[in-house]
GROMACS .gro file of C-alpha atoms in nm:
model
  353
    1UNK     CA    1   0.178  -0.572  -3.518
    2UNK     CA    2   0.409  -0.827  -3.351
    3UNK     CA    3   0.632  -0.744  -3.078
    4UNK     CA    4   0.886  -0.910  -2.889
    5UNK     CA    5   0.854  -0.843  -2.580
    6UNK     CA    6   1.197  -1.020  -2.450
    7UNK     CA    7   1.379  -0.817  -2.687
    8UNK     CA    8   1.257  -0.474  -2.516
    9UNK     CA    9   1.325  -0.615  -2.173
   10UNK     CA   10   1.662  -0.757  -2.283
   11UNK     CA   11   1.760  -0.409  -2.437
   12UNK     CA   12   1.684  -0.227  -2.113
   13UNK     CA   13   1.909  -0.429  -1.888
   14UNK     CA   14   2.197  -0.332  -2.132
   15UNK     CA   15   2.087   0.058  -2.029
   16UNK     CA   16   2.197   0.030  -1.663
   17UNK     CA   17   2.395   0.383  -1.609
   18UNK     CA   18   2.216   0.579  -1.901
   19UNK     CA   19   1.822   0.521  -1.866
   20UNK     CA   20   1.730   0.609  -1.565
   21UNK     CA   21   1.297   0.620  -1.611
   22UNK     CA   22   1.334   0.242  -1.779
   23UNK     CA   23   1.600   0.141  -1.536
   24UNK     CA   24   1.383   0.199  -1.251
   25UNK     CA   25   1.105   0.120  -1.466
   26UNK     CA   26   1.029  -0.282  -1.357
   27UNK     CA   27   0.754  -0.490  -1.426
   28UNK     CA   28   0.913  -0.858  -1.297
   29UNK     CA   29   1.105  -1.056  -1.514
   30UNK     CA   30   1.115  -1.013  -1.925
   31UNK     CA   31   0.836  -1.104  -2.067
   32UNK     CA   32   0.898  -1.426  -2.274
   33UNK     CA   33   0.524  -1.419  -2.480
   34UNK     CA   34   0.454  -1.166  -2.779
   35UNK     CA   35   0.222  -0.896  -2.792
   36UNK     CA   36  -0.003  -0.811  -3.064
   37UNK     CA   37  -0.152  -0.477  -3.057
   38UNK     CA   38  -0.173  -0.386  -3.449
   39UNK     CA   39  -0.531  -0.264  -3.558
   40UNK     CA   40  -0.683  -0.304  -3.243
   41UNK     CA   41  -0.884  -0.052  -3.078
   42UNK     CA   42  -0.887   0.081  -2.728
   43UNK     CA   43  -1.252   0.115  -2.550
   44UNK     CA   44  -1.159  -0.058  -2.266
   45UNK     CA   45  -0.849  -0.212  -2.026
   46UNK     CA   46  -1.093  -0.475  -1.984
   47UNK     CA   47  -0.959  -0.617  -2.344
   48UNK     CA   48  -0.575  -0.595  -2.247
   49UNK     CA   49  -0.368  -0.812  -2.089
   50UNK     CA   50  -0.149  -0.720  -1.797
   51UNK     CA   51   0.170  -0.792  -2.012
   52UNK     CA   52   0.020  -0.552  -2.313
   53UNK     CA   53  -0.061  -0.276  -2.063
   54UNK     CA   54   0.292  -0.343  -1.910
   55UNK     CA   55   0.402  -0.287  -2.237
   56UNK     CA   56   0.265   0.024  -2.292
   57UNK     CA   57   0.419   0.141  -1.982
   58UNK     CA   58   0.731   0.021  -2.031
   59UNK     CA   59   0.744   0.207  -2.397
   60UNK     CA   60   0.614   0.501  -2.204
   61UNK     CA   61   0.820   0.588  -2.009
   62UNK     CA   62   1.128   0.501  -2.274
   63UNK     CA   63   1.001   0.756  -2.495
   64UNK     CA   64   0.964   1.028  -2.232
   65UNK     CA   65   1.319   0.961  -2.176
   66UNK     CA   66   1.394   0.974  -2.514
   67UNK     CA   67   1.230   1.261  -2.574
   68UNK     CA   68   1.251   1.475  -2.249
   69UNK     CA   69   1.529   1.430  -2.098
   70UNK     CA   70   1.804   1.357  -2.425
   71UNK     CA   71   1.605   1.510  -2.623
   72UNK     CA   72   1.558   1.283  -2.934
   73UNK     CA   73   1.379   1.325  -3.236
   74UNK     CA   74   1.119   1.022  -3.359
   75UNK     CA   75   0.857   1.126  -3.607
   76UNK     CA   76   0.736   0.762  -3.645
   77UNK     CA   77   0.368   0.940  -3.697
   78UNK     CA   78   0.498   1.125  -4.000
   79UNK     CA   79   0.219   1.154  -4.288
   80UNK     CA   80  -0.035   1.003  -4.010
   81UNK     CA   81  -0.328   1.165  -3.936
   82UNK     CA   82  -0.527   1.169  -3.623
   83UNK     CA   83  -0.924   1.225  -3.619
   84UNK     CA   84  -1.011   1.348  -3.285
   85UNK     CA   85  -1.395   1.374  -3.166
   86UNK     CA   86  -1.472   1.548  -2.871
   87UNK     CA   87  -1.841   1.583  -2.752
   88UNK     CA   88  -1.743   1.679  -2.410
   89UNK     CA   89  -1.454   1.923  -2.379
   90UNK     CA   90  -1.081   1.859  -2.207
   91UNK     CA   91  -0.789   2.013  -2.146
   92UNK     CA   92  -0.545   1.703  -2.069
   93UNK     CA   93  -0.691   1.473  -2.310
   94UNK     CA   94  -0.677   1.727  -2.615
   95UNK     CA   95  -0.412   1.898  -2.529
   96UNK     CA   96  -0.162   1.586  -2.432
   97UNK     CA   97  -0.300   1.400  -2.771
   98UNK     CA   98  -0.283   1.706  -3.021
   99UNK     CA   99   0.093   1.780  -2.870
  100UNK     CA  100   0.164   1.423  -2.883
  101UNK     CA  101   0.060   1.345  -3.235
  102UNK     CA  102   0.229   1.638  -3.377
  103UNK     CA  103   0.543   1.572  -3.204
  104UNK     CA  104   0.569   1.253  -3.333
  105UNK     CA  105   0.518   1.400  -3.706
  106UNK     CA  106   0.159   1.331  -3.746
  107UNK     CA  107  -0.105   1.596  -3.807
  108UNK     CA  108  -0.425   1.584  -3.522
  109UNK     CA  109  -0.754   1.713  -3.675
  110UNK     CA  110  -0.994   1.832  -3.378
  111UNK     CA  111  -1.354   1.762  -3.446
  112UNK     CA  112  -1.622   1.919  -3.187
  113UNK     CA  113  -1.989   1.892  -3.164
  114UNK     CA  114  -1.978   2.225  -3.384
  115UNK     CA  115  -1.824   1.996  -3.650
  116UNK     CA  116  -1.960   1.659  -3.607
  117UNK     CA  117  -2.270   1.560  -3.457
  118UNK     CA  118  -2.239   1.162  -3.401
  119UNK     CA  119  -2.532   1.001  -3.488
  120UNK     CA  120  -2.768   1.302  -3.520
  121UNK     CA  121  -2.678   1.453  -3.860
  122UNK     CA  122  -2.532   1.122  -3.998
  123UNK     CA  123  -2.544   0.770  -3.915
  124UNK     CA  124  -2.247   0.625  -3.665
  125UNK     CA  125  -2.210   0.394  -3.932
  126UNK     CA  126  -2.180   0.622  -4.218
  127UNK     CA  127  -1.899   0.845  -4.018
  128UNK     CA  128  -1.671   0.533  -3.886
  129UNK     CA  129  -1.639   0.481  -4.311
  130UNK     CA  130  -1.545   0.802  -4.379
  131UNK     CA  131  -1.324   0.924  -4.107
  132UNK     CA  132  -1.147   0.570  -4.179
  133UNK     CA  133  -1.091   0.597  -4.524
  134UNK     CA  134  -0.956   0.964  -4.453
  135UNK     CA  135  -0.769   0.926  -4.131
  136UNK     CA  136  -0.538   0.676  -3.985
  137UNK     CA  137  -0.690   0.590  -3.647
  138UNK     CA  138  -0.984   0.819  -3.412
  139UNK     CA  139  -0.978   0.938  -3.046
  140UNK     CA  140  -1.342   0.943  -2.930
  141UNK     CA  141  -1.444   1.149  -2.636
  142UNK     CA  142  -1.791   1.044  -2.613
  143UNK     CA  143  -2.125   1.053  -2.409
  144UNK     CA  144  -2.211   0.685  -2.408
  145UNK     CA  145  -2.000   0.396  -2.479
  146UNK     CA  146  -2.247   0.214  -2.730
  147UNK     CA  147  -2.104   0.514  -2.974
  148UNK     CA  148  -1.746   0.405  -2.923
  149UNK     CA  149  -1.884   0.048  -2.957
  150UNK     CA  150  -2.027   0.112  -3.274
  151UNK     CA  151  -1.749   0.351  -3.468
  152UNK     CA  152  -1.509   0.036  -3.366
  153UNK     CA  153  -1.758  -0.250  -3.549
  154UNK     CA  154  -1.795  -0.010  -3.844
  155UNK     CA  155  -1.415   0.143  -3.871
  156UNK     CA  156  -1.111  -0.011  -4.048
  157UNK     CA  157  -0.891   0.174  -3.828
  158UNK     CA  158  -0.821   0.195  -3.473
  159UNK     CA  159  -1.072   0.343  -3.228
  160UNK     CA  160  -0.889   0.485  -2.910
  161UNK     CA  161  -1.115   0.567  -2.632
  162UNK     CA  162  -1.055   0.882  -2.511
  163UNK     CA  163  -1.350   0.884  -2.216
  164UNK     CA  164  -1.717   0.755  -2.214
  165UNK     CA  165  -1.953   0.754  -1.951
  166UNK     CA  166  -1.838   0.408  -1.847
  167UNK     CA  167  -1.496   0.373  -1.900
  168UNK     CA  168  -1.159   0.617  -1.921
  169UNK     CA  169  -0.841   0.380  -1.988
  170UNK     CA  170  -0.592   0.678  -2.109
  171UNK     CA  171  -0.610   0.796  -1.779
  172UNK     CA  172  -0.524   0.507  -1.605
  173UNK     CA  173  -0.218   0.428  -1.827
  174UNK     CA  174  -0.159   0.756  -1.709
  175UNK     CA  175  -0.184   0.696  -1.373
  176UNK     CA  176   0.007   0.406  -1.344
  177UNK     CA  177   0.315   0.528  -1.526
  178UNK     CA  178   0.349   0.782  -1.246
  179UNK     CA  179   0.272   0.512  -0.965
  180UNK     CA  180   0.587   0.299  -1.153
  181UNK     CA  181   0.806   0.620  -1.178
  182UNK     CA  182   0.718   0.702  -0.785
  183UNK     CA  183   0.695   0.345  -0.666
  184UNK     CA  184   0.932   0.182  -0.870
  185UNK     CA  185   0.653  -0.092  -0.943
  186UNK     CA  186   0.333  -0.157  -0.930
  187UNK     CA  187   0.258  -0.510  -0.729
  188UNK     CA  188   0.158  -0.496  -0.425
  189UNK     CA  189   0.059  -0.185  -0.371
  190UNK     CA  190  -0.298  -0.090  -0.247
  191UNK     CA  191  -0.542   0.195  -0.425
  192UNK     CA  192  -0.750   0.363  -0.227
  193UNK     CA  193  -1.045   0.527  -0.410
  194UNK     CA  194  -1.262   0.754  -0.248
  195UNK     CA  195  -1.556   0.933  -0.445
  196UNK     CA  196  -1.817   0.804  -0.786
  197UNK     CA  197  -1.809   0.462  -0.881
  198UNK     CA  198  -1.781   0.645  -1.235
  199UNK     CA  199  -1.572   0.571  -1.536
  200UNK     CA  200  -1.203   0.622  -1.351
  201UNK     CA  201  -1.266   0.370  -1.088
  202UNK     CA  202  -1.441   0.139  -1.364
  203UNK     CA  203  -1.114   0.166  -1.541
  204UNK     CA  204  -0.923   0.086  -1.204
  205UNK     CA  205  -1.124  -0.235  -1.163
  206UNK     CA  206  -1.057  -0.389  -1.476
  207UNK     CA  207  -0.645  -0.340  -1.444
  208UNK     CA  208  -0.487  -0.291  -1.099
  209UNK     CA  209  -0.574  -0.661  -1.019
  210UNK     CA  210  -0.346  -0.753  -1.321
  211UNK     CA  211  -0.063  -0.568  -1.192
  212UNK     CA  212  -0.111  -0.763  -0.856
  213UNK     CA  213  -0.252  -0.424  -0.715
  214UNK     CA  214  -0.510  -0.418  -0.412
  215UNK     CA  215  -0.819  -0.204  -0.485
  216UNK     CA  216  -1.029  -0.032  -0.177
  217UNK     CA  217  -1.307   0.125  -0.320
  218UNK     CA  218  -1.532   0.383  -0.111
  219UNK     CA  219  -1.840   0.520  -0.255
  220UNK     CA  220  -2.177   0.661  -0.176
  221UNK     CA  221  -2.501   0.434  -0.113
  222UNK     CA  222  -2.653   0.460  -0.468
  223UNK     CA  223  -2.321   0.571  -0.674
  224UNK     CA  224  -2.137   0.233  -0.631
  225UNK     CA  225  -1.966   0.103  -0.990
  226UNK     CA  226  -2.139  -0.100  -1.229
  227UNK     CA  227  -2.258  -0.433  -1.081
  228UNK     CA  228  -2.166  -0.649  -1.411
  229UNK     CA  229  -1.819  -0.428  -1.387
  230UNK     CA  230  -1.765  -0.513  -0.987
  231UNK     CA  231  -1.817  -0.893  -1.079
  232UNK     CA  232  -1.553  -0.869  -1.389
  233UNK     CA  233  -1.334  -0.707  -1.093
  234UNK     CA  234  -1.420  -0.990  -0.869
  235UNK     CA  235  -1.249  -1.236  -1.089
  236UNK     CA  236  -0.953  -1.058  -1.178
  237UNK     CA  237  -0.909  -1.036  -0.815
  238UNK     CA  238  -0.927  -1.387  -0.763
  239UNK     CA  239  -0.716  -1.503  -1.053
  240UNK     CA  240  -0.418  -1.231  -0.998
  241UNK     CA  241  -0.462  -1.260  -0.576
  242UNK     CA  242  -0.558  -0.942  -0.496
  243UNK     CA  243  -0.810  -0.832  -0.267
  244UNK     CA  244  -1.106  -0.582  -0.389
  245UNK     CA  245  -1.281  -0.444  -0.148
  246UNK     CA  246  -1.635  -0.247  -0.169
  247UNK     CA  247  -1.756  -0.004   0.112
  248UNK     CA  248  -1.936   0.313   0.182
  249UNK     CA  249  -1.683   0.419   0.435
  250UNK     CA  250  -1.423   0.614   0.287
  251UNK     CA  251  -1.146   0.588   0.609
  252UNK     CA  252  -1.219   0.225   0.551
  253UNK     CA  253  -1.109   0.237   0.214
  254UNK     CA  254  -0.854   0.480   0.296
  255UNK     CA  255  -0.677   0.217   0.543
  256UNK     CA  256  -0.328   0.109   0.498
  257UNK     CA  257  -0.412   0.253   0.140
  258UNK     CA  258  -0.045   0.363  -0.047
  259UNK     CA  259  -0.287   0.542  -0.347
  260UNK     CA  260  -0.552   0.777  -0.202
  261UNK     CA  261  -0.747   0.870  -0.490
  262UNK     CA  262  -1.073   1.059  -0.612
  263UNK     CA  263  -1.215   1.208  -0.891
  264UNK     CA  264  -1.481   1.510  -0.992
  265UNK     CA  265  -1.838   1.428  -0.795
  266UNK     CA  266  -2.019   1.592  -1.098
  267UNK     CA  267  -1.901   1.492  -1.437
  268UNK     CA  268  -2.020   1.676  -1.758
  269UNK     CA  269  -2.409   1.610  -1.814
  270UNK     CA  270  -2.457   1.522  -1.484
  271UNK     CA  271  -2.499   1.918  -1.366
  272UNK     CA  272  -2.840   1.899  -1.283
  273UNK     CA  273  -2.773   1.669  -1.002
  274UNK     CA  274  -2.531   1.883  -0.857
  275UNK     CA  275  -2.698   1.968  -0.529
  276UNK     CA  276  -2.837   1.626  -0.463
  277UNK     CA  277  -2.477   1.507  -0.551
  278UNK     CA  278  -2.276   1.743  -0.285
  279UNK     CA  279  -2.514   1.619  -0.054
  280UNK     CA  280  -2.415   1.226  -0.110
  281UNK     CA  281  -2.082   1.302  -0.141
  282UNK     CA  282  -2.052   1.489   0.222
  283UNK     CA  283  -1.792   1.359   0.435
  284UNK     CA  284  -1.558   1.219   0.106
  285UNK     CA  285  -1.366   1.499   0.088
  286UNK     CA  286  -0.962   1.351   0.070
  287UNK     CA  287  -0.809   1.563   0.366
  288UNK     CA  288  -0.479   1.508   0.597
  289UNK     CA  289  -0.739   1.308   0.815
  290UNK     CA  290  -0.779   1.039   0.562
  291UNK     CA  291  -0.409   1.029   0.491
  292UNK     CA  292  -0.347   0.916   0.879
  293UNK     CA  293  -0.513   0.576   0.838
  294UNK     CA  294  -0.337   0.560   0.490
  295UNK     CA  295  -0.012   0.398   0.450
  296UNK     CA  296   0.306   0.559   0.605
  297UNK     CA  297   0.436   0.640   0.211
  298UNK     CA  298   0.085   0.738   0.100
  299UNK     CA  299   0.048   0.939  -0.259
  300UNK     CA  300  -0.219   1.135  -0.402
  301UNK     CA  301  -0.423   1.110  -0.751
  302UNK     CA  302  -0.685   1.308  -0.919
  303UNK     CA  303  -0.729   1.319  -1.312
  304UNK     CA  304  -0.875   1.680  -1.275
  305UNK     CA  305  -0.983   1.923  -1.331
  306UNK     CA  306  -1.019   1.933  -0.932
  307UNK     CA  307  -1.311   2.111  -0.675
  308UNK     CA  308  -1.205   2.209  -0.321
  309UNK     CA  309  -1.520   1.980  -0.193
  310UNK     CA  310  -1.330   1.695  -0.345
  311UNK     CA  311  -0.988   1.707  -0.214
  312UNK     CA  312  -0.843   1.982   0.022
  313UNK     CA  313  -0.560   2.216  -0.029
  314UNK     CA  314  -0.332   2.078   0.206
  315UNK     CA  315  -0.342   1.730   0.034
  316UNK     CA  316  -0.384   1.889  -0.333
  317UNK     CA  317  -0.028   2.083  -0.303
  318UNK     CA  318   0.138   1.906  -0.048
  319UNK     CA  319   0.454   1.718  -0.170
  320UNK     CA  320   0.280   1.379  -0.156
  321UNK     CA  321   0.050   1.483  -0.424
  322UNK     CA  322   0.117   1.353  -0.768
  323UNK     CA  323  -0.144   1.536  -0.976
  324UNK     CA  324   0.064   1.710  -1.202
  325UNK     CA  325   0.328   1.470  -1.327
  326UNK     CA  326  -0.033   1.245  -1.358
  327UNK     CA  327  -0.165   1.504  -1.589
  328UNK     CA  328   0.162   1.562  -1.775
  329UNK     CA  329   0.180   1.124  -1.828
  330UNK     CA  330  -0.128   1.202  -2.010
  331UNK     CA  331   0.098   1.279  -2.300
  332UNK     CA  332   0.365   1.022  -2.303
  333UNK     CA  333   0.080   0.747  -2.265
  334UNK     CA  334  -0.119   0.822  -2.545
  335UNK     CA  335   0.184   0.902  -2.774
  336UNK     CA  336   0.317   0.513  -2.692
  337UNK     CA  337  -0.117   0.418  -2.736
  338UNK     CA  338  -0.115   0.599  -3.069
  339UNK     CA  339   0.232   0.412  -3.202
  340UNK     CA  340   0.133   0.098  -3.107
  341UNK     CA  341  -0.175   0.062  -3.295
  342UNK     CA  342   0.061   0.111  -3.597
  343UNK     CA  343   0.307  -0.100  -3.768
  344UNK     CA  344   0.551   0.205  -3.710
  345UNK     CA  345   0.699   0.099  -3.370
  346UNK     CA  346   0.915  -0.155  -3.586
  347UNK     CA  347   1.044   0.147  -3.686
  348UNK     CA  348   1.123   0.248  -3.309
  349UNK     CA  349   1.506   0.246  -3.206
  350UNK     CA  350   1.591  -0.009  -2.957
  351UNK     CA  351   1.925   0.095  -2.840
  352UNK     CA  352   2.006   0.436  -2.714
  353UNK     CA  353   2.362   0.605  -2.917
   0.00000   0.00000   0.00000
């Protein structure tokens, strides 16, 4: 698909008064290139550009405008299907992409490890060919990224990454849709992560620094991010200005930090490491004394679902914590994710009546 990006910029200037999410919604000056996003599959931010991801966001949060607040009617997914493989269960990813999906007229089809088995009962190969020739595009929530890898070399339809043990990019579209809607925009401000270098903050690293966002990173000696994924960071950084910052202190990272964010300490297979984990992890709990080196207009993220060790109650529910409209962007991001793989957003309405 090619889009005009100049044309959706252009059209929300003429909304001032009567669109208040994309009114308040700015990413710097219209975008005067074109961005292709037809056919291609998401495993990884790494791939996008900051003006694509921008994109996304901007499209975002006009739909949940759209949508929520006047409530419109779009089923650009009509007679679409969805194939969605989960090996590791969810609530926000299924529920956000099966409600999506169906609200935009398509019809989601939820595979478990009940009902598919990738790789063990038939070849990766063999099951990219037929989900593609049955389905028009796949959500994969998958142990290991070589799967995702794979399904996208061997399908003719879009692959969307919905988490792998490396990387988790709906989230972070997620996330930074409610940093714009809180913020107002993105550039300049500093993230402060505090927990696993694990697929969140992999995620983090290969974005924020094209949104001219600071990352301060925090994590235990031994559970610091990928080394090839830290030097992919490292040059973002450079290139875009920002500063990245690695440390095992987490009130360092914390410092002058307007995001404070963390994640689970044990993800799903990693169980049996639980106790040697909670003992790593001591002392990066995200509590009101790591918010008083944080910035003066400090937030609060966490994907969930969320364990008192990680983050306190008085953080968790306090009115600077953004978890649930985070959780509930799940849904408008991978609506605008699904659409845009498609043709159908020259079907999308440019103008509000």
């Amino acid at each position: 698909m090619l889009f005009n990006l100049r044309i959706l910029f252009n059209n929300a200037s003429l909304r001032n008064g009567h669109n208040f999410v994309v009114r308040n919604f700015r990413c710097g000056q219209p975008l005067q290139n074109e961005v292709r996003l037809k056919g291609r599959d998401l495993l990884t931010l790494k791939d996008f550009t900051g003006e694509e991801i921008k994109y996304m966001l901007w499209l975002s949060a006009d739909l949940k405008f759209r949508i929520k607040q006047k409530g419109e009617y779009l089923p650009l997914l009509q007679g679409k299907s969805l194939g969605m493989i989960f090996e590791k269960r969810s609530t926000r990813t299924r529920l956000s992409t099966e409600t999506g999906f169906a609200l935009l007229g398509g019809h989601p089809c939820f595979l478990t490890t009940q009902d598919i088995h990738l790789g063990v009962n038939e070849s990766l190969t063999d099951t990219a060919r037929v989900l593609s020739s049955m389905t028009d595009a796949v959500l994969a929530r998958v142990y290991k990224q070589s799967d995702l890898d794979i399904l996208a070399r061997e399908a003719s339809i879009p692959i969307v990454n919905g988490l792998s043990d490396l990387y988790h990019p709906i989230q972070i579209l997620a996330d930074y849709l409610t940093l714009q809607e809180h913020y107002g925009s993105l550039k300049g401000l500093t993230l402060s992560w505090i927990g696993d270098g694990n697929n969140i903050l992999h995620s983090i690293m290969m974005s924020a620094a094209k949104f001219g966002m600071h990352l301060q990173a925090a994590t235990p000696k031994g559970y610091e991010p990928d080394p090839s994924i830290t030097q992919l960071a490292e040059q973002y950084a450079k290139e875009n200005g920002t500063k990245l910052s690695l440390t095992n202190d987490p009130l360092e990272a914390a410092h002058g930090g307007n995001v404070l964010i963390t994640d689970t300490w044990i993800s799903m297979g990693q169980e049996e490491e639980k106790k040697k984990r909670l003992q790593a992890f001591q002392g990066y709990q995200v509590t009101m004394k790591t918010a008083k080196v944080a910035a003066s207009d400090w937030t609060f993220l966490h994907c969930l679902p969320r364990k008192p060790e990680e983050v306190d109650d008085e953080v968790f529910y306090s009115p600077r914590s953004l978890v649930f409209p985070e959780a509930e962007n799940r849904k408008w991001t991978i609506m605008v994710l699904l659409l845009s793989h498609h043709s159908l957003l020259l079907r999308y309405p440019l103008l509000l009546a």
